[in-house]
Coordinates of C-alpha atoms in Angstrom, one line a residue:
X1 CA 29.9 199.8 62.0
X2 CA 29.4 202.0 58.8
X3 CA 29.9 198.7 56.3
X4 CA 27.6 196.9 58.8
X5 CA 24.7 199.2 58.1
X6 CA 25.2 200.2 54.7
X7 CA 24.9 195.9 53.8
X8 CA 21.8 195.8 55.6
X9 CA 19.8 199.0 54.0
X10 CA 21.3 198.1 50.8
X11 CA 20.1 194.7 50.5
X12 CA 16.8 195.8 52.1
X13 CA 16.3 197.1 48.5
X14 CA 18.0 194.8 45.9
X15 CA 17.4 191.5 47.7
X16 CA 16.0 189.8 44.4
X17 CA 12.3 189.4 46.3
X18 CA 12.2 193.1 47.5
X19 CA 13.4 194.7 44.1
X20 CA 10.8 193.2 42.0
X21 CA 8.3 194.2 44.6
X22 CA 9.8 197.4 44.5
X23 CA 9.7 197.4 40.8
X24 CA 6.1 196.2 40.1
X25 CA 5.3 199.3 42.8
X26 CA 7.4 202.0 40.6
X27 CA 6.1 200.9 37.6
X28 CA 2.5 200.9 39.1
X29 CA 2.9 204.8 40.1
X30 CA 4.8 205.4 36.8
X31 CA 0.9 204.0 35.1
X32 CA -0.6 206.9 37.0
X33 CA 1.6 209.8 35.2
X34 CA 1.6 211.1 31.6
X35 CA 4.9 211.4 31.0
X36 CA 6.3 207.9 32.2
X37 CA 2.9 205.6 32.0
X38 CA 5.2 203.9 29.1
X39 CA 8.4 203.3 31.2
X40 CA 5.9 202.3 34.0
X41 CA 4.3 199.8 31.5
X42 CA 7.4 198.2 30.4
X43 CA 8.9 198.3 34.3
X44 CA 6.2 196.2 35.5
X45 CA 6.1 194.1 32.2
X46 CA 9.5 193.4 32.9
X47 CA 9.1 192.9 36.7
X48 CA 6.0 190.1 36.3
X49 CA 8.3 188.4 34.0
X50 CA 10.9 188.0 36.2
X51 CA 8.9 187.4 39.4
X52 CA 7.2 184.6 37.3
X53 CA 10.5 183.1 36.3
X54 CA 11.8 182.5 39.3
X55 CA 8.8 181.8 41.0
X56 CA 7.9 179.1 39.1
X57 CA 11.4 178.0 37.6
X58 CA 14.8 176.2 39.7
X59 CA 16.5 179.1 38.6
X60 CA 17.4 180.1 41.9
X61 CA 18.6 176.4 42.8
X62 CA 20.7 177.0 39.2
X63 CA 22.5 180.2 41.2
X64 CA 22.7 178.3 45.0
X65 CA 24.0 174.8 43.4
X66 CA 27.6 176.1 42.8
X67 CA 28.2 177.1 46.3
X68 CA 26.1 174.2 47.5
X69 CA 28.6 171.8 45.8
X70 CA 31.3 173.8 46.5
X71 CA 32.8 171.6 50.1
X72 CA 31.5 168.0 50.4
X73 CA 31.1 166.8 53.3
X74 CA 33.9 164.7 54.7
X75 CA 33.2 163.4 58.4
X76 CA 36.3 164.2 60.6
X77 CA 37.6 161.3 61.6
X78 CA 40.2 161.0 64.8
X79 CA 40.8 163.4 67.3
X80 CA 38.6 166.8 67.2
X81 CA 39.9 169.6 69.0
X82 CA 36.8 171.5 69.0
X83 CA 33.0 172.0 67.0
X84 CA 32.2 175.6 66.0
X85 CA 28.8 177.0 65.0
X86 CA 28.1 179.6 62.9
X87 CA 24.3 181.6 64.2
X88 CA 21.8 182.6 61.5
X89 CA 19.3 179.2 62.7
X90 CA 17.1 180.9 65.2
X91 CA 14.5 183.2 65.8
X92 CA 15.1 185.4 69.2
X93 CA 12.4 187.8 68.6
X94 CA 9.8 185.0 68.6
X95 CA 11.4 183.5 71.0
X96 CA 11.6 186.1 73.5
X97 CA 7.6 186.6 72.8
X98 CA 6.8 182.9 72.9
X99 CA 8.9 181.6 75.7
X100 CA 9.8 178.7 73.7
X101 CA 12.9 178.4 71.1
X102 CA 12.6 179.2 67.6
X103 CA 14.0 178.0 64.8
X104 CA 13.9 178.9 61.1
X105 CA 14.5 177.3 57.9
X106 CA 18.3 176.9 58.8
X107 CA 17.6 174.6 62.0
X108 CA 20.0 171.9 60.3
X109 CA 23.0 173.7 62.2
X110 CA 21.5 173.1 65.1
X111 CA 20.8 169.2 64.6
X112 CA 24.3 168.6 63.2
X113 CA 26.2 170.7 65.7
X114 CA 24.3 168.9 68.5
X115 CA 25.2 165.6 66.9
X116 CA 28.5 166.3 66.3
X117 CA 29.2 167.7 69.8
X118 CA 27.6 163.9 70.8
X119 CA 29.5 162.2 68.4
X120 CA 32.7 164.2 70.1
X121 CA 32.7 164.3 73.6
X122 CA 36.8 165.7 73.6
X123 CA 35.7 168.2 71.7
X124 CA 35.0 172.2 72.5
X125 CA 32.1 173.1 71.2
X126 CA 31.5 176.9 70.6
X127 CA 28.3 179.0 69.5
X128 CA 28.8 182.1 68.0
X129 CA 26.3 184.5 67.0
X130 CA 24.6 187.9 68.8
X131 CA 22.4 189.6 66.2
X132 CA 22.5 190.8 62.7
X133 CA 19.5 193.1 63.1
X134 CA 20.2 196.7 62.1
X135 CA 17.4 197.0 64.8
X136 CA 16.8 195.0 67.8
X137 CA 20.2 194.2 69.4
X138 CA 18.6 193.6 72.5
X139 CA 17.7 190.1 71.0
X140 CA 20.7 187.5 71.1
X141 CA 20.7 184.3 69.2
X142 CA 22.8 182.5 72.2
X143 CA 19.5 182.4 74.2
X144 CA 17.9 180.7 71.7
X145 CA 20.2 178.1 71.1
X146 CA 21.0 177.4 74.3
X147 CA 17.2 176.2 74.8
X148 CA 17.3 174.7 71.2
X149 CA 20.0 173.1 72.2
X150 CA 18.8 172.2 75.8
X151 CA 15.9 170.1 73.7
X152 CA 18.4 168.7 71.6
X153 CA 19.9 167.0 74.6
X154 CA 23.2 169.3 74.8
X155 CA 23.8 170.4 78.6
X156 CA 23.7 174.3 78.6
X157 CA 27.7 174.0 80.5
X158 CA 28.9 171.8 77.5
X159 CA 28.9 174.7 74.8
X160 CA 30.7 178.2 75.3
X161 CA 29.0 180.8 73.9
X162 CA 29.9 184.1 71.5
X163 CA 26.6 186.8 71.6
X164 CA 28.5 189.8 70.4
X165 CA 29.2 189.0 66.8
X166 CA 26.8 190.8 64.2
X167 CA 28.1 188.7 60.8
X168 CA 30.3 186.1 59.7
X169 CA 33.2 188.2 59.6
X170 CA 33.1 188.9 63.6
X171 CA 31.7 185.2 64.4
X172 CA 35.2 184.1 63.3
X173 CA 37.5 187.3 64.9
X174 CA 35.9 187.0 68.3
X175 CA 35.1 183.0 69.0
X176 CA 38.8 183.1 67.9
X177 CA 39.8 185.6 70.3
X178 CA 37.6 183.2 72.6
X179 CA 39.0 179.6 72.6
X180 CA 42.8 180.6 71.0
X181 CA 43.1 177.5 68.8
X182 CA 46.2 176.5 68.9
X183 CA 48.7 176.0 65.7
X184 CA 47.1 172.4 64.1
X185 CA 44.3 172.1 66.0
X186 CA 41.5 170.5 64.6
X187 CA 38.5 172.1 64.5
X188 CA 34.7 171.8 63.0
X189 CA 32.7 174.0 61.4
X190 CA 28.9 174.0 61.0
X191 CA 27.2 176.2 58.7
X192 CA 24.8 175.9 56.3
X193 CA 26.2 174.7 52.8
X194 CA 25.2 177.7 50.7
X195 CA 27.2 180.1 53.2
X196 CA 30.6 177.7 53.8
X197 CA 32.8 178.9 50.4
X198 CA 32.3 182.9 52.9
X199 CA 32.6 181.0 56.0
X200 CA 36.4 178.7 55.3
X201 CA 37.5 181.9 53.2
X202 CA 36.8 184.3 56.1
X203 CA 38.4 181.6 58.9
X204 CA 41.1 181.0 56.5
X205 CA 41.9 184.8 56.6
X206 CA 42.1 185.3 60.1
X207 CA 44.5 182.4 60.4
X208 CA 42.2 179.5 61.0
X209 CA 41.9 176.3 59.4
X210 CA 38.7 174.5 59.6
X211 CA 37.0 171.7 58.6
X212 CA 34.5 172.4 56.9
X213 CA 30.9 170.7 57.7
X214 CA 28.4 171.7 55.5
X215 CA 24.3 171.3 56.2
X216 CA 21.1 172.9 55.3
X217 CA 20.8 171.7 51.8
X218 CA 18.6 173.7 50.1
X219 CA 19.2 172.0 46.1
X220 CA 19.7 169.0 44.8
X221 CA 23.1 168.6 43.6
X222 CA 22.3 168.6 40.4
X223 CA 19.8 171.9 39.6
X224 CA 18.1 171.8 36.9
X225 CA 15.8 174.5 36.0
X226 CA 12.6 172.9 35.2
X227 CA 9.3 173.9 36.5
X228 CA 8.7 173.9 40.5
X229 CA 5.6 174.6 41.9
X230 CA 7.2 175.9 45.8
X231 CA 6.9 179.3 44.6
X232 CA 7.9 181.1 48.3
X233 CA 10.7 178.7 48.7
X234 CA 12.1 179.1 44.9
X235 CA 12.2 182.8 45.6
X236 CA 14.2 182.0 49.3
X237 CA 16.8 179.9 48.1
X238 CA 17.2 182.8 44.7
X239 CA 17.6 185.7 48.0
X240 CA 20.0 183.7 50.0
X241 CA 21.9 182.4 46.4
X242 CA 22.9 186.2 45.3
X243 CA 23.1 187.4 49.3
X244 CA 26.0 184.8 49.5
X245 CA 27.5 185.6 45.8
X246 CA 27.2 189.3 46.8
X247 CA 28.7 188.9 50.4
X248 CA 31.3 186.6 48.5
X249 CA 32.3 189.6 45.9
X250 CA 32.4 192.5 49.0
X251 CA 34.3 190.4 51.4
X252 CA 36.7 190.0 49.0
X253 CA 36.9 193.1 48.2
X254 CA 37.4 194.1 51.8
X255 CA 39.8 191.6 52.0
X256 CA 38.2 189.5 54.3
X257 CA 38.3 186.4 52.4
X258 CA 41.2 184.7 51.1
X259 CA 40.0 184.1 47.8
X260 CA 37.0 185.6 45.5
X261 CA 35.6 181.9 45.6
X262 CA 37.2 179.7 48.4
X263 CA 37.8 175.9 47.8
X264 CA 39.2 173.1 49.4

């Protein structure tokens, strides 16, 4: 619980986006003082800079592409034993105020999970996810994607369903606590390809081989940092990048992953 909370106040502050909005704000109140209006100068001199670097530059596709690249994808072929999907693709919230599913920028799992589950009819196919909100617990992904799946033409009765889990690491300990894959059993998973090197080095941890099925592309495979005018999205992909490279790093650490950088 303690880790849980510390990772979300802590990247509140030095998620890339927020610490140079954080930054341009210190250095704007460090202007207002005698002592410091020099240190404020530089801080937001050096803030501007970097907001307009990766604003207008792929330098955040230059820090996603390695994990990106980092597990092909291979479709399974012969028998599947069962289709796993990782949350993180819906909005509840809005949901839950609308009345109609939401999905954000991460609705790929949701197409290629329903497609797969199609595609494998012997399958089990399992969603897990509850909510990674520090606040608002009360809002569960599974309701979501049950009606995103529902749309998607995936009978609610045809997918069992894991709402407890707050992050990767308990997505993988309960669902497998859930179905009890069996020694060689062939399983699926769908996640986007930015977060698959923490997702197979987590399953691989507890135990679980997986196949990995990577979607959500967010780069091309081959980055280059020239100019690109999608300024919100180059500074999205730059906040997921170092959220997974950092997650990655403390996992390890934790010993939660079977490897600093997971291949196949």
């Amino acid at each position: 619980m303690l880790s849980f909370i510390l990772s979300k106040l802590l990247w509140g502050v030095f998620a890339p986006g927020n610490a140079l909005v954080l930054a341009v704000a210190l250095g704007a109140v460090l202007l207002r003082t005698r002592r410091w209006r020099r240190a404020g100068r530089r801080l937001v001199t050096l803030a501007a800079v970097l907001l307009l670097l990766v604003m207008y530059t792929g330098v955040g596709a230059l820090v996603a592409v390695p994990l990106e690249n980092r597990f092909p994808r291979v479709e399974p072929e012969g028998r599947i034993n069962g289709i796993i999907m990782l949350g993180g693709a819906v909005n509840p919230p809005i949901t839950a105020d609308r009345g109609d599913p939401s999905v954000n920028e991460a609705a790929e799992r949701i197409l290629g999970f329903a497609d797969l589950v199609r595609r494998h009819p012997e399958a089990k196919a399992v969603f897990t996810g509850g909510s990674g909100r520090l606040l608002g617990q009360e809002y569960k992904e599974d309701v979501t994607a049950r009606a995103a799946l529902l749309q998607a033409g995936i009978p609610e009765d045809r997918v069992i369903y894991e709402a407890e889990s707050r992050n990767t690491w308990e997505n993988a300990v309960f669902s497998k606590e859930m179905v009890k894959p069996a020694p060689g059993d062939r399983w699926v998973l769908v996640t986007s390809a930015m977060h698959m090197p923490r997702s197979v080095g987590i399953f691989r941890q507890i135990g679980w081989e997986v196949i990995p099925y990577p979607v959500d592309y967010r780069t091309r495979h081959d980055a280059k940092p020239y100019l690109r005018f999608e300024f919100g999205q180059n500074l999205v992909i730059l906040d997921d990048a170092v959220r997974e490279w950092i997650g990655l790093t403390a996992y390890w650490l934790m010993g939660r992953t079977e490897s600093l950088f997971p291949a196949p």
